[in-house]
Amino acid sequence: MSTSQATELRGRLEQGGLALGQARPGADIRLDGRNVPTDSAGRFALGFGRDAPAQAVLEIDGQRQMLAIAPRAWKIQRIDGLPPAKVTPDPSDLARIKAENQLVAARREIVTPIAQFLDGIAVPADGPVSGVFGSQRVLNGEGRAPHSGTDIAAPAGSPVRALASGTVTLAHPGMFFTGLTAMVDHGLGVQSVYAHLSRLDVVEGQHVEKGQVIGAVGASGRATGPHLHWGVSWLDVRLDPETVLAVLATP
C-alpha cells in the first residue's frame, strides 16, 4: 500500500502496544493473516504482544501495509537457590492449572462488534504501581512466564473498578494462580482481567459500566500480599495495561 493509501492508526505501534484504526464498514481486515474484528462503522483495534517481531503486515481489502513495531526493554530478575517446591507447582495441581488456562483462553475467544472501550476508561484501582507488564523472573535458572499485567498496591477491601463498559465473561471464585478473578469484554477483542480479588460483585453475563465497582482488592490465589493484578488482552494477545490506558485516554 502506498503512503497516500495507508490507513492512519492511532496508538502505540510497539511491543505490548494497542493501536486503533478505521476502514470502510464491512472491510476485510487482517493482521499477519489473522482476521481483525470491526464494528458497524469500520473501527478496529490491533494488539501487539510482549515479544512481537519488528514488522507486522496489515491488510485491508487485500491492500498491504507494513507496520514497524518498536522494541522495548523488559525488566529481568534472577533468583537462585530457591527450594524446588517454590518454583514448580505440585504435579497434582498441574491438571487444575491447565483446565483454568483453557477456560480463560475460551473466554478470550468471545468477540463482540461494539467498541465500548472507546466510550471512556477508568483506572481500575487507586494506588502505586508495584509490578509492571513484561517483567520476568528467572528462578533457579529457569525462566518463568513474563508478567502479563500491571500490579497496583492497595489495601485489602479497596474497590476495583471496570476499565470500561462491557460484559462480564468470567467471574471465578478461586483460580490456582489468580484467585477470585473477573474478566470483562469491551468489544472488538479487547478484554480486561482483574485478579487476586477478595470479593466479586458481578456475575457472568452481567453488563457493567465504566468505573463500576466489580470487586475488591485482595490476596487470593498465589499472592504474597493484597494488590490488584489487572491485565488487558486483544484476542489472545496480552497488552501492557499502562500503554492501553495512555492510548484510550487520548481522544
XYZ file of C-alpha atoms in Angstrom:
251
model
C 0.000 0.000 0.000
C 1.382 3.410 -0.902
C 1.793 6.161 1.652
C -1.204 8.031 0.244
C -3.377 4.941 0.650
C -2.053 3.934 4.052
C -4.572 3.641 6.841
C -3.872 6.026 9.701
C -3.528 4.332 13.064
C -3.695 5.985 16.466
C -1.937 4.492 19.445
C 1.315 2.652 20.109
C 2.944 0.500 17.429
C 5.255 -1.162 19.942
C 5.659 -4.393 21.839
C 2.754 -4.648 24.277
C 1.010 -1.808 22.450
C -2.532 -1.081 21.283
C -3.440 0.765 18.096
C -6.817 1.922 16.795
C -7.915 2.449 13.204
C -10.882 2.801 10.910
C -11.720 1.405 7.482
C -14.848 1.277 5.398
C -17.744 -0.580 7.083
C -17.579 -4.262 6.228
C -13.911 -4.166 5.173
C -11.877 -7.378 5.344
C -9.036 -6.580 7.741
C -6.185 -8.910 8.670
C -3.114 -8.541 10.837
C -0.382 -11.001 9.858
C -3.101 -13.060 8.195
C -5.407 -13.040 11.219
C -8.960 -11.708 10.982
C -9.391 -8.364 12.772
C -12.833 -7.671 14.311
C -14.592 -4.438 13.323
C -17.715 -2.594 14.400
C -20.505 -1.292 12.161
C -18.538 1.911 11.460
C -15.411 0.034 10.385
C -13.466 0.830 13.542
C -10.932 -1.733 14.762
C -8.199 -2.386 17.300
C -4.809 -4.028 16.867
C -2.704 -5.553 19.614
C 0.990 -6.441 19.725
C 2.451 -8.850 22.250
C 5.463 -8.510 24.513
C 7.689 -10.310 22.033
C 6.108 -9.057 18.804
C 8.524 -9.069 15.843
C 9.857 -5.850 14.330
C 7.312 -5.845 11.488
C 3.653 -6.686 11.101
C 1.506 -6.829 7.968
C -1.854 -5.073 7.991
C -4.149 -5.959 5.086
C -7.367 -4.070 4.350
C -9.410 -5.440 1.465
C -6.261 -7.086 0.159
C -4.076 -3.973 0.275
C -0.947 -4.465 2.372
C 0.636 -2.002 4.759
C 3.861 -2.786 6.615
C 3.866 -1.707 10.257
C 7.109 -1.099 12.129
C 6.752 -2.373 15.718
C 9.107 -0.672 18.173
C 11.030 -2.936 20.560
C 11.042 -2.413 24.314
C 13.392 -3.416 27.124
C 11.889 -5.609 29.840
C 12.920 -5.986 33.466
C 14.549 -9.359 34.195
C 15.079 -10.538 37.798
C 17.227 -13.594 38.551
C 16.781 -15.501 41.809
C 18.793 -18.640 42.563
C 18.840 -21.110 45.423
C 15.073 -21.395 45.877
C 13.556 -24.698 47.080
C 12.120 -26.584 44.058
C 8.623 -26.525 45.589
C 8.666 -22.731 45.338
C 9.493 -22.853 41.617
C 7.392 -25.667 40.125
C 3.752 -26.432 41.048
C 2.992 -29.818 42.543
C 2.061 -32.354 39.829
C -1.367 -32.729 41.412
C -2.040 -29.050 40.653
C -0.972 -29.152 37.008
C -4.277 -30.564 35.718
C -6.182 -27.820 37.511
C -3.864 -25.145 36.144
C -4.255 -26.498 32.597
C -8.060 -26.539 32.874
C -8.159 -22.979 34.191
C -5.858 -21.771 31.408
C -8.181 -23.371 28.861
C -11.179 -21.660 30.485
C -9.549 -18.242 30.272
C -8.495 -18.891 26.667
C -12.085 -19.779 25.778
C -13.361 -16.560 27.332
C -10.844 -14.584 25.278
C -12.384 -16.053 22.129
C -15.548 -14.043 22.843
C -15.654 -11.106 20.427
C -18.493 -8.586 20.217
C -18.725 -5.997 17.401
C -19.204 -2.985 19.696
C -16.219 -0.861 20.730
C -17.357 0.028 24.240
C -13.796 0.883 25.304
C -13.983 3.964 23.048
C -16.645 5.471 25.330
C -14.141 6.221 28.091
C -11.939 4.425 30.595
C -11.311 4.363 34.328
C -8.209 3.339 36.281
C -9.227 0.055 37.977
C -7.847 0.865 41.451
C -6.112 3.608 43.408
C -2.530 3.094 44.481
C 1.065 2.972 43.262
C 2.165 0.555 40.551
C 4.080 -2.293 42.200
C 4.538 -4.612 39.229
C 4.895 -3.864 35.530
C 3.926 -5.659 32.349
C 6.578 -7.709 30.600
C 8.872 -8.173 33.577
C 10.205 -11.693 34.066
C 11.756 -13.735 36.836
C 14.386 -16.388 36.213
C 14.141 -18.804 39.150
C 16.973 -21.270 39.662
C 17.980 -20.602 36.065
C 14.512 -21.362 34.682
C 12.597 -18.522 33.041
C 9.064 -18.002 34.314
C 6.246 -16.668 32.178
C 6.556 -12.877 31.769
C 4.243 -10.743 33.882
C 1.086 -10.344 31.832
C -0.379 -7.287 33.528
C 0.126 -4.421 35.961
C 0.052 -4.685 39.759
C -1.419 -1.913 41.886
C -0.584 -1.875 45.593
C -3.721 -1.168 47.615
C -5.184 -2.233 50.974
C -7.397 -5.303 51.086
C -11.024 -4.361 50.510
C -10.229 -1.344 48.319
C -12.661 -1.023 45.389
C -11.798 -2.471 41.989
C -13.479 -0.748 39.043
C -14.204 -1.818 35.483
C -11.741 -0.327 32.988
C -14.554 0.423 30.539
C -18.139 -0.580 29.888
C -18.700 -4.151 28.812
C -19.982 -7.602 29.693
C -18.552 -9.882 32.365
C -17.208 -13.008 30.668
C -15.660 -14.612 33.750
C -16.408 -14.419 37.464
C -14.412 -17.231 39.020
C -14.494 -17.956 42.769
C -10.926 -19.196 43.009
C -8.263 -19.990 40.427
C -4.934 -21.583 41.351
C -2.736 -18.630 40.441
C -5.130 -15.659 40.302
C -7.707 -16.500 42.986
C -11.018 -14.656 42.683
C -10.877 -13.451 39.093
C -13.090 -11.372 36.806
C -12.897 -10.711 33.070
C -14.837 -8.073 31.120
C -15.374 -7.973 27.351
C -15.180 -4.421 25.980
C -15.664 -5.300 22.316
C -13.569 -5.872 19.183
C -11.484 -8.471 21.005
C -10.446 -6.148 23.851
C -10.937 -7.650 27.318
C -9.706 -6.775 30.794
C -8.931 -9.096 33.709
C -8.822 -8.452 37.460
C -7.089 -10.958 39.761
C -6.398 -11.796 43.442
C -9.705 -10.210 44.492
C -11.118 -10.572 47.991
C -14.681 -10.094 46.775
C -16.575 -10.437 43.489
C -19.548 -8.117 42.967
C -20.514 -9.308 39.468
C -21.728 -12.441 37.730
C -21.019 -13.782 34.275
C -23.182 -12.200 31.584
C -23.723 -9.011 33.595
C -23.301 -5.643 31.868
C -21.071 -3.194 33.725
C -20.419 0.482 33.185
C -17.048 2.194 33.077
C -15.853 2.760 36.646
C -18.441 0.446 38.190
C -17.143 -1.411 41.249
C -16.829 -5.086 40.297
C -14.980 -6.365 43.360
C -12.372 -5.593 45.995
C -8.600 -5.843 46.269
C -7.349 -8.984 47.967
C -4.598 -11.579 48.089
C -6.411 -14.680 46.829
C -4.610 -17.269 44.736
C -0.823 -17.114 44.651
C -0.191 -13.649 46.060
C 2.221 -12.533 48.754
C 0.012 -9.656 49.872
C -3.033 -7.602 48.915
C -2.845 -5.961 45.499
C -4.727 -5.790 42.226
C -3.242 -7.570 39.248
C -5.055 -6.354 36.166
C -4.465 -7.000 32.507
C -5.747 -6.226 29.036
C -5.804 -8.504 26.017
C -6.646 -8.189 22.340
C -7.957 -11.591 21.289
C -5.289 -13.871 22.833
C -2.550 -11.209 22.789
C -1.614 -9.747 26.189
C -1.094 -5.983 26.159
C 0.639 -3.542 28.500
C -2.191 -2.090 30.630
C -0.351 1.187 31.223
C 0.082 1.625 27.473
C -3.599 0.823 26.935
C -4.576 3.472 29.469
C -2.424 6.026 27.665
C -3.884 5.162 24.252
C -7.523 5.108 25.317
C -7.151 8.320 27.300
C -6.171 10.115 24.087
C -9.179 11.416 22.129
